[in-house]
Amino acid sequence: MIRVVLADDQTLVRAGFRSILSGETDMEVVGEAGDGEQAVALARELRPDVVLMDIRMPVLDGLEATRRITVDDRLEDVRVVILTTFDIDDHVYGALRAGASGFLVKDTEPMELLHAVRVVARGDALIAPAVTRRLIAEFAGRGRRPDPGPRLKALTEREREVMGLVGAGLSNDEIARRLVLSPATAKTHVSRIMTKLAVRDRAQLVILAYESGMITPGWLA
């Protein structure tokens, strides 16, 4: 059973999401929060699998609430999906950097919402949609890229290649086909990279790949 907390200051929005999720046999809405502070408290109390987090909320906004959840070692298995009104939003990139596993626009189709919750709950990240890659590329490209640092330099040549493909939004199966590997081998590479770099999930690998200069927008033709 996938346990979900809904965090949005609009009661009707929460009711709509609850209606969609509650109709699934493998999902359960275990709590609702009207502001970011409540969202953090519920995450700590209930330890849900997924928090659907609005960005703009009173008391504590979704960005800071996401950061507090993702830096809490007790909540390392809690995944945050950011909800936004627009598909390109300055705050979304900040949320991904804060540790969110991806984002959804609020008017997404019900099937897309259900798919997103399942993807994030199993430990993957919502990085495949082209809009996500455009958003990350846009905002990562605004600042001066830092030196890759010792962590990235510790990766093997193959691991750097795999990380670049993760950064381009490819799934494990797509990476396997491109590099002529088995899906299991591709998954192993990704897991080792995440361990070496101490990142929560694939979304954080995407951010790091762009910010380090490992790949640039349009890198994967």
Short mmCIF file of C-alpha atoms in Angstrom, two decimals:
data_model
loop_
_atom_site.label_atom_id
_atom_site.label_comp_id
_atom_site.label_asym_id
_atom_site.label_seq_id
_atom_site.Cartn_x
_atom_site.Cartn_y
_atom_site.Cartn_z
CA MET A 1 0.00 0.00 0.00
CA ILE A 2 1.36 3.43 -1.02
CA ARG A 3 0.71 5.92 1.78
CA VAL A 4 0.26 9.53 0.64
CA VAL A 5 0.07 12.89 2.41
CA LEU A 6 -1.57 15.79 0.56
CA ALA A 7 -0.23 19.29 1.26
CA ASP A 8 -2.12 22.18 -0.32
CA ASP A 9 -3.79 25.24 1.16
CA GLN A 10 -6.86 24.81 -1.07
CA THR A 11 -9.39 22.37 0.36
CA LEU A 12 -10.96 21.67 -3.03
CA VAL A 13 -7.59 20.78 -4.55
CA ARG A 14 -6.90 18.31 -1.75
CA ALA A 15 -10.39 16.85 -2.13
CA GLY A 16 -9.83 16.34 -5.85
CA PHE A 17 -6.53 14.54 -5.35
CA ARG A 18 -7.95 12.49 -2.49
CA SER A 19 -10.84 11.36 -4.69
CA ILE A 20 -8.46 10.20 -7.42
CA LEU A 21 -6.02 8.42 -5.11
CA SER A 22 -8.61 6.80 -2.86
CA GLY A 23 -10.12 5.00 -5.82
CA GLU A 24 -6.96 2.89 -6.20
CA THR A 25 -6.52 -0.37 -4.34
CA ASP A 26 -2.79 0.21 -3.83
CA MET A 27 -3.00 3.78 -2.47
CA GLU A 28 -4.16 5.40 0.74
CA VAL A 29 -4.33 9.08 1.68
CA VAL A 30 -3.18 9.05 5.30
CA GLY A 31 -3.14 12.78 5.99
CA GLU A 32 -3.82 16.29 4.69
CA ALA A 33 -2.01 19.54 5.44
CA GLY A 34 -3.07 23.11 4.72
CA ASP A 35 0.38 24.63 5.10
CA GLY A 36 4.03 23.62 4.92
CA GLU A 37 4.51 23.40 8.67
CA GLN A 38 1.66 20.92 8.96
CA ALA A 39 3.12 18.96 6.03
CA VAL A 40 6.45 18.55 7.81
CA ALA A 41 4.73 17.55 11.04
CA LEU A 42 2.60 14.95 9.27
CA ALA A 43 5.62 13.57 7.42
CA ARG A 44 7.41 13.07 10.72
CA GLU A 45 4.36 11.58 12.41
CA LEU A 46 3.04 9.33 9.64
CA ARG A 47 6.19 8.53 7.60
CA PRO A 48 4.26 8.36 4.29
CA ASP A 49 5.76 7.01 1.09
CA VAL A 50 4.90 10.16 -0.88
CA VAL A 51 4.04 13.76 -0.05
CA LEU A 52 2.26 15.74 -2.77
CA MET A 53 3.47 19.24 -1.90
CA ASP A 54 2.13 22.56 -3.16
CA ILE A 55 4.78 25.27 -3.50
CA ARG A 56 2.78 28.29 -2.41
CA MET A 57 1.34 27.75 1.06
CA PRO A 58 0.99 29.91 4.19
CA VAL A 59 3.07 29.66 7.39
CA LEU A 60 5.81 27.67 5.62
CA ASP A 61 6.07 27.38 1.86
CA GLY A 62 6.53 24.13 -0.02
CA LEU A 63 10.20 24.79 -0.75
CA GLU A 64 11.22 25.03 2.88
CA ALA A 65 8.88 22.21 3.86
CA THR A 66 10.49 20.00 1.22
CA ARG A 67 13.97 20.88 2.44
CA ARG A 68 13.07 20.07 6.05
CA ILE A 69 11.69 16.69 5.05
CA THR A 70 14.55 15.69 2.76
CA VAL A 71 17.33 16.64 5.18
CA ASP A 72 15.74 14.68 8.03
CA ASP A 73 17.53 11.32 8.27
CA ARG A 74 14.44 9.82 9.88
CA LEU A 75 12.49 10.58 6.69
CA GLU A 76 14.97 9.24 4.17
CA ASP A 77 12.30 7.00 2.62
CA VAL A 78 9.75 9.81 2.25
CA ARG A 79 9.53 11.15 -1.30
CA VAL A 80 8.21 14.62 -2.16
CA VAL A 81 6.46 15.51 -5.41
CA ILE A 82 5.99 19.22 -5.97
CA LEU A 83 2.63 20.51 -7.23
CA THR A 84 2.67 23.66 -9.33
CA THR A 85 0.16 25.68 -11.32
CA PHE A 86 2.56 26.20 -14.22
CA ASP A 87 4.79 23.69 -15.98
CA ILE A 88 7.70 26.16 -15.94
CA ASP A 89 8.09 27.75 -12.53
CA ASP A 90 11.19 29.35 -11.04
CA HIS A 91 10.47 27.69 -7.73
CA VAL A 92 10.40 24.15 -9.13
CA TYR A 93 14.13 24.06 -9.74
CA GLY A 94 14.72 25.19 -6.18
CA ALA A 95 12.44 22.41 -4.97
CA LEU A 96 14.38 19.79 -6.92
CA ARG A 97 17.59 21.11 -5.43
CA ALA A 98 15.96 20.91 -2.00
CA GLY A 99 15.43 17.19 -2.54
CA ALA A 100 12.06 16.79 -4.26
CA SER A 101 11.79 13.75 -6.50
CA GLY A 102 9.95 15.60 -9.24
CA PHE A 103 6.97 17.79 -9.98
CA LEU A 104 3.47 17.76 -11.44
CA VAL A 105 1.22 20.51 -12.74
CA LYS A 106 -2.05 20.66 -10.83
CA ASP A 107 -4.20 20.11 -13.90
CA THR A 108 -2.45 16.86 -14.78
CA GLU A 109 -4.63 13.99 -15.95
CA PRO A 110 -5.68 11.50 -13.23
CA MET A 111 -3.77 8.64 -14.84
CA GLU A 112 -0.60 10.77 -14.92
CA LEU A 113 -1.02 11.58 -11.22
CA LEU A 114 -1.44 7.90 -10.32
CA HIS A 115 1.55 6.95 -12.45
CA ALA A 116 3.67 9.66 -10.82
CA VAL A 117 2.83 8.50 -7.30
CA ARG A 118 3.71 4.91 -8.17
CA VAL A 119 6.97 5.89 -9.88
CA VAL A 120 8.16 7.99 -6.95
CA ALA A 121 7.00 5.46 -4.35
CA ARG A 122 9.21 2.76 -5.85
CA GLY A 123 12.23 5.04 -5.57
CA ASP A 124 12.44 6.48 -9.06
CA ALA A 125 12.05 10.13 -9.97
CA LEU A 126 9.88 12.17 -12.29
CA ILE A 127 12.62 13.25 -14.66
CA ALA A 128 11.49 11.72 -17.93
CA PRO A 129 9.05 14.36 -19.22
CA ALA A 130 10.71 16.77 -21.63
CA VAL A 131 9.35 19.75 -19.69
CA THR A 132 11.29 18.64 -16.61
CA ARG A 133 14.52 18.42 -18.57
CA ARG A 134 13.91 21.85 -20.10
CA LEU A 135 13.24 23.34 -16.70
CA ILE A 136 16.36 21.86 -15.14
CA ALA A 137 18.48 22.85 -18.12
CA GLU A 138 17.15 26.41 -18.03
CA PHE A 139 17.76 27.11 -14.38
CA ALA A 140 20.96 25.12 -14.03
CA GLY A 141 22.37 27.13 -16.89
CA ARG A 142 21.75 30.46 -15.21
CA GLY A 143 24.61 30.22 -12.76
CA ARG A 144 28.33 29.58 -13.02
CA ARG A 145 28.99 25.86 -12.92
CA PRO A 146 31.26 24.77 -10.07
CA ASP A 147 34.21 22.44 -10.30
CA PRO A 148 33.00 18.82 -10.39
CA GLY A 149 34.76 18.18 -7.10
CA PRO A 150 36.25 14.98 -5.71
CA ARG A 151 32.98 13.05 -5.61
CA LEU A 152 32.39 13.24 -9.36
CA LYS A 153 36.07 12.70 -10.07
CA ALA A 154 35.81 9.44 -8.16
CA LEU A 155 33.36 8.01 -10.69
CA THR A 156 34.64 5.58 -13.28
CA GLU A 157 34.42 6.48 -16.95
CA ARG A 158 31.43 4.17 -17.37
CA GLU A 159 29.71 5.65 -14.33
CA ARG A 160 30.16 9.16 -15.70
CA GLU A 161 28.66 8.00 -18.98
CA VAL A 162 25.69 6.47 -17.19
CA MET A 163 25.21 9.56 -15.04
CA GLY A 164 25.16 11.72 -18.15
CA LEU A 165 22.39 9.58 -19.60
CA VAL A 166 20.44 9.78 -16.33
CA GLY A 167 20.86 13.53 -16.52
CA ALA A 168 19.38 13.49 -20.01
CA GLY A 169 16.28 11.82 -18.60
CA LEU A 170 16.82 8.24 -19.78
CA SER A 171 15.36 5.32 -17.84
CA ASN A 172 17.43 2.30 -16.84
CA ASP A 173 16.04 0.33 -19.78
CA GLU A 174 16.89 3.15 -22.20
CA ILE A 175 20.41 3.42 -20.77
CA ALA A 176 20.83 -0.33 -21.13
CA ARG A 177 19.82 -0.25 -24.79
CA ARG A 178 22.03 2.73 -25.58
CA LEU A 179 25.12 1.24 -23.90
CA VAL A 180 24.32 -2.37 -24.84
CA LEU A 181 24.00 -3.48 -21.22
CA SER A 182 21.46 -5.56 -19.38
CA PRO A 183 18.81 -3.53 -17.50
CA ALA A 184 20.10 -5.06 -14.25
CA THR A 185 23.64 -3.84 -14.98
CA ALA A 186 22.36 -0.36 -15.81
CA LYS A 187 20.40 -0.30 -12.54
CA THR A 188 23.49 -1.40 -10.62
CA HIS A 189 25.54 1.40 -12.16
CA VAL A 190 22.91 3.98 -11.20
CA SER A 191 22.70 2.65 -7.64
CA ARG A 192 26.48 2.78 -7.22
CA ILE A 193 26.61 6.32 -8.57
CA MET A 194 23.93 7.44 -6.13
CA THR A 195 25.81 5.81 -3.26
CA LYS A 196 29.12 7.41 -4.23
CA LEU A 197 27.56 10.85 -4.61
CA ALA A 198 25.28 10.50 -1.55
CA VAL A 199 22.15 11.67 -3.37
CA ARG A 200 18.57 10.71 -2.58
CA ASP A 201 17.35 9.77 -6.04
CA ARG A 202 17.65 10.22 -9.79
CA ALA A 203 16.29 13.76 -9.70
CA GLN A 204 19.31 14.79 -7.63
CA LEU A 205 21.60 13.10 -10.16
CA VAL A 206 20.01 15.20 -12.90
CA ILE A 207 20.60 18.40 -10.96
CA LEU A 208 24.21 17.47 -10.20
CA ALA A 209 24.90 16.44 -13.79
CA TYR A 210 23.87 19.87 -15.07
CA GLU A 211 25.34 21.96 -12.27
CA SER A 212 28.70 20.23 -12.44
CA GLY A 213 28.96 20.85 -16.17
CA MET A 214 29.04 17.10 -16.85
CA ILE A 215 26.30 17.63 -19.43
CA THR A 216 24.72 20.70 -20.94
CA PRO A 217 21.28 21.38 -22.44
CA GLY A 218 20.98 19.51 -25.72
CA TRP A 219 23.89 17.19 -24.81
CA LEU A 220 21.94 14.07 -25.85
CA ALA A 221 20.94 14.36 -29.48
#
